Short mmCIF file of C-alpha atoms in Angstrom, two decimals:
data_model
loop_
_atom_site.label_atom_id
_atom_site.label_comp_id
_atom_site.label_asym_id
_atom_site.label_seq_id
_atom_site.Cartn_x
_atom_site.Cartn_y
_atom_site.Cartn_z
CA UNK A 419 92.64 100.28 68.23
CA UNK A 420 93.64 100.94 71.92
CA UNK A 421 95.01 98.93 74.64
CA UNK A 422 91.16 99.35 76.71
CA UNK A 423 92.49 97.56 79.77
CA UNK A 424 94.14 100.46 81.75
CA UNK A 425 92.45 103.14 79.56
CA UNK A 426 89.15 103.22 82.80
CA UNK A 427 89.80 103.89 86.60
CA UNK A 428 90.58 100.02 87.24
CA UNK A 429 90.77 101.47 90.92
CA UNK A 430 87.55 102.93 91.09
CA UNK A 431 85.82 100.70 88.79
CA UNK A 432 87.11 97.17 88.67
CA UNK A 433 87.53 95.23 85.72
CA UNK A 434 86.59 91.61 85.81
CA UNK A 435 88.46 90.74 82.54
CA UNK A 436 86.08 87.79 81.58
CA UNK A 437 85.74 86.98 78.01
CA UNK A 438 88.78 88.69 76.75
CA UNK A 439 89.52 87.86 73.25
CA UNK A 440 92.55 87.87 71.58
CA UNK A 441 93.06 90.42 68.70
CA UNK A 442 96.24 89.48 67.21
CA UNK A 443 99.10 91.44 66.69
CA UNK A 444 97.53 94.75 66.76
CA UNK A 445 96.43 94.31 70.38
CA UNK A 446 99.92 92.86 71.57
CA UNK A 447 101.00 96.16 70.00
CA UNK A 448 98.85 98.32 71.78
CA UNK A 449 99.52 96.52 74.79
CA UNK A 450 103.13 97.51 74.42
CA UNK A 451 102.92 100.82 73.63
CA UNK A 452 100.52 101.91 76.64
CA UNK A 453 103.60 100.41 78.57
CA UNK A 454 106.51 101.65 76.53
CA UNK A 455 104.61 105.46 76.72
CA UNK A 456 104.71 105.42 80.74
CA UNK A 457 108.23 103.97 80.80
CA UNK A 458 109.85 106.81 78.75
CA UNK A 459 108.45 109.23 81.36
CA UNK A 460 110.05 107.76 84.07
CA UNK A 461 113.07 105.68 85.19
CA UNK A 462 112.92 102.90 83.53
CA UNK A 463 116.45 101.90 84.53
CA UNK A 464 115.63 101.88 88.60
CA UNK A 465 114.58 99.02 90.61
CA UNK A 466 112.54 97.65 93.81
CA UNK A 467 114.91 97.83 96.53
CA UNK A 468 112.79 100.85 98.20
CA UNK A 469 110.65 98.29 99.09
CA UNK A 470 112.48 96.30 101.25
CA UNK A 471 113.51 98.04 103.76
CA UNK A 472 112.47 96.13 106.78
CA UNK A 473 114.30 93.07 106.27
CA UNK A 474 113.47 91.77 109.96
CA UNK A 475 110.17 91.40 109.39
CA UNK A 476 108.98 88.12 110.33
CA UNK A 477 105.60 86.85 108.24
CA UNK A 478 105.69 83.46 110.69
CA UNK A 479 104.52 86.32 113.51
CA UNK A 480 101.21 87.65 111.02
CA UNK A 481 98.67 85.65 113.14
CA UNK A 482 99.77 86.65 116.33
CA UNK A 483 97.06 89.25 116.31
CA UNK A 484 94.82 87.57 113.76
CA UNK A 485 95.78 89.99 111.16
CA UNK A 486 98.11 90.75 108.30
CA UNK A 487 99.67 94.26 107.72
CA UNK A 488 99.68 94.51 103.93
CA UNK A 489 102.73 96.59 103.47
CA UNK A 490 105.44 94.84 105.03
CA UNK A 491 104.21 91.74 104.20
CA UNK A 492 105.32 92.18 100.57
CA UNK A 493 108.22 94.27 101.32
CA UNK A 494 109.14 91.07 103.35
CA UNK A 495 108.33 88.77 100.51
CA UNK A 496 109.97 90.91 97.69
CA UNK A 497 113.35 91.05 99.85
CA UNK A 498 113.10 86.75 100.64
CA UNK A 499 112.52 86.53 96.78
CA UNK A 500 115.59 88.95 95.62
CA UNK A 501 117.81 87.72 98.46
CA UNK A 502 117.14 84.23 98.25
CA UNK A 503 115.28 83.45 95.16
CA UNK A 504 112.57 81.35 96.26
CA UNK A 505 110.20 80.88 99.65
CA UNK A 506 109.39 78.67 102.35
CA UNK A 507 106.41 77.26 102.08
CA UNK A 508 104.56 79.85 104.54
CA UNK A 509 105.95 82.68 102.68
CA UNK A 510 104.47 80.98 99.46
CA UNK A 511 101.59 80.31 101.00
CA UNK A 512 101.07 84.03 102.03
CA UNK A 513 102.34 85.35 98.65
CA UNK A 514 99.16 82.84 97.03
CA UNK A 515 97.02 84.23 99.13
CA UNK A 516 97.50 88.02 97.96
CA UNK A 517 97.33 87.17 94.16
CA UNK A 518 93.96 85.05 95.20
CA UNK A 519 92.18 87.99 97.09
CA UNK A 520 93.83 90.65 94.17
CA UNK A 521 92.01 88.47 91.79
CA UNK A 522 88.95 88.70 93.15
CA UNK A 523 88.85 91.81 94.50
CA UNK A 524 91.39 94.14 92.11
CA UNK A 525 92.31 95.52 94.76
CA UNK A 526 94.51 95.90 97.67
CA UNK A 527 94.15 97.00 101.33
CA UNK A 528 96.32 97.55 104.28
CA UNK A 529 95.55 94.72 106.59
CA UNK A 530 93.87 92.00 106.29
CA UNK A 531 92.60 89.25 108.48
CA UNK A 532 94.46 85.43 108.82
CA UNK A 533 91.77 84.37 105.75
CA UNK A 534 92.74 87.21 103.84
CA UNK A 535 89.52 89.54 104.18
CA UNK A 536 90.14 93.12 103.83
CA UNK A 537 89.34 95.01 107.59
CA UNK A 538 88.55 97.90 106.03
CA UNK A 539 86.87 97.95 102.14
CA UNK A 540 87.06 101.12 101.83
CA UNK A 541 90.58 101.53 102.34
CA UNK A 542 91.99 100.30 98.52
CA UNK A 543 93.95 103.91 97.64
CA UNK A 544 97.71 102.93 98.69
CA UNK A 545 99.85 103.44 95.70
CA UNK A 546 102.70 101.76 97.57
CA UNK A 547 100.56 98.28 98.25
CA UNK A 548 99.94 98.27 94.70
CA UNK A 549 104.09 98.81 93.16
CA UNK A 550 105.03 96.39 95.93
CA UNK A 551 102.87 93.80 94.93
CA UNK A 552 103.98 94.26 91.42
CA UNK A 553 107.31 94.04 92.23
CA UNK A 554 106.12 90.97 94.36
CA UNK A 555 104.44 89.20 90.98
CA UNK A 556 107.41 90.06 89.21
CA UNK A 557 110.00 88.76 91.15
CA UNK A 558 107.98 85.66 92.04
CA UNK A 559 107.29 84.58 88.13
CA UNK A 560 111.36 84.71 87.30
CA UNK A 561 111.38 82.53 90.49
CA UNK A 562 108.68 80.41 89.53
CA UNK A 563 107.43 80.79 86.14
CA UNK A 564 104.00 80.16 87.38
CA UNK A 565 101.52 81.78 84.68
CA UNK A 566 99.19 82.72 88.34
CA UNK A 567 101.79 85.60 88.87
CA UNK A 568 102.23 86.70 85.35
CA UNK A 569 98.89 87.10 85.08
CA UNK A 570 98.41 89.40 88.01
CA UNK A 571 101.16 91.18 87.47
CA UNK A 572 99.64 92.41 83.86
CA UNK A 573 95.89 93.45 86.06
CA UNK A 574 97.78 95.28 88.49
CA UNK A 575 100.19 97.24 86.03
CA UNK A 576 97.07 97.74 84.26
CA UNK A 577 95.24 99.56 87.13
CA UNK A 578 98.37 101.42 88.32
CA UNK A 579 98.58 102.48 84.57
CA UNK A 580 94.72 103.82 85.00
CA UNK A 581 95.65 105.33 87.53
CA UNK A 582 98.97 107.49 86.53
CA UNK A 583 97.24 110.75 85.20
CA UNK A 584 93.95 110.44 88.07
CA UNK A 585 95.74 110.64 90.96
CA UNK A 586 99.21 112.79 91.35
CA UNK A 587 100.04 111.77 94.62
CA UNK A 588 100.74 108.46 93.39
CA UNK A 589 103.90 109.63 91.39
CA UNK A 590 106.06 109.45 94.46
CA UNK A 591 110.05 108.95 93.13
CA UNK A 592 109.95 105.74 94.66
CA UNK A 593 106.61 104.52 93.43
CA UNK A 594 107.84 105.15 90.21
CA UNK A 595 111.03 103.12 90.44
CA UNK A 596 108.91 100.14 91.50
CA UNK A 597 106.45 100.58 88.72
CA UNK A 598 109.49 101.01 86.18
CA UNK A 599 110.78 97.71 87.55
CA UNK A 600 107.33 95.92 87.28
CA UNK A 601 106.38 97.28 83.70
CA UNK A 602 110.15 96.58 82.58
CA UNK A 603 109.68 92.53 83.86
CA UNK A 604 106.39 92.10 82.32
CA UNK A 605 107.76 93.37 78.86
CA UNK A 606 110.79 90.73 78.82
CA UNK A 607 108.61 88.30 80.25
CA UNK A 608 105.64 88.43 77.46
CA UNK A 609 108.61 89.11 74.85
CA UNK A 610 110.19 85.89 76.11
CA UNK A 611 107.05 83.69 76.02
CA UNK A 612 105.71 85.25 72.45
CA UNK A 613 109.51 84.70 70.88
CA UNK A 614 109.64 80.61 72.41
CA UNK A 615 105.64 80.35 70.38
CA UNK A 616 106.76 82.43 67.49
CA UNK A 617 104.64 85.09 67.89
CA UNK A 618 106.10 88.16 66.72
CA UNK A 619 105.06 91.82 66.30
CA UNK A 620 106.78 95.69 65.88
CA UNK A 621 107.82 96.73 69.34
CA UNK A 622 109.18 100.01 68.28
#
């Protein structure tokens, strides 16, 4: 068996995920592994703060021109979340709405408009929207512990996992860092949830 969720191009060809079942140890075990493999390749030990870079950012000014620029949107949300540990409420509000159009759409675009619509569809290829909202996910489930950001966090690892070996430009030193940070967090995470159920399988 194979962990089949990051083995496609998630990018190119969406996965919907319905009807997943459960296989038991063997699949929590291939699950690991097709993280642990990626992680020994790269710096596992780094984390997000090339993201946040633009701490001025403002996301109370995103409607002023009826739009929302993807990029520093997160980098704004992942340095409110690491700073300060939790959100307002229109920072929350903003963060639920990129996990609700990710969800549908699996993918993630540069700007969007006030209802979160894409502007462009065909514009999904930005490595760097796709580590920052993992680092996004992860930082905002240690906040929160809501299973809405766990869950997202696994799809998107999974297509930036798809994606490692399809597109080389997307191994930038810094995208790496992120996605070593993002894989790391969903590991303990998933390793703290199956320990409190006792479910329990070989992670070496």
């Amino acid at each position: 068996m194979s962990y089949e969720y990051s083995s496609g191009d998630n990018l190119e060809h969406p996965l919907r995920y319905q009807y997943t079942e459960y296989r038991g140890a063997a699949f929590m075990q291939d699950w690991y592994m097709s993280r642990k493999q990626l992680l020994d390749q790269i710096d596992a030990a780094a984390g997000p703060e090339q993201f946040t870079d633009i701490q001025g950012y403002s996301l109370t000014d995103v409607g002023r021109e009826g739009r929302l620029a993807a990029e520093k949107s997160l980098q704004t949300l992942l340095w409110a979340l690491l700073q300060n540990g939790t959100l307002n409420d229109e920072y929350r509000r903003i963060l639920d709405g990129f996990v609700k159009t990710f969800e549908v759409r699996k993918r993630l675009y540069p700007y969007y408009t006030a209802g979160f619509k894409p502007e462009d569809e065909a514009a999904y290829r930005n490595m760097t929207l796709y580590t920052g909202f993992a680092c996004v996910c992860a930082a905002a489930f240690e906040q929160y512990f809501d299973l809405r950001y766990l869950n997202a966090l696994l799809k998107v690892n999974d297509t930036l996992l798809s994606q490692w070996e399809r597109r080389e430009e997307w191994k930038e030193p810094a995208n790496q860092k992120r996605l070593a940070y993002s894989l790391q967090k969903e590991l303990d995470f998933v390793f703290r949830i199956c320990r409190a159920r006792g479910v329990v399988w070989e992670e070496a």
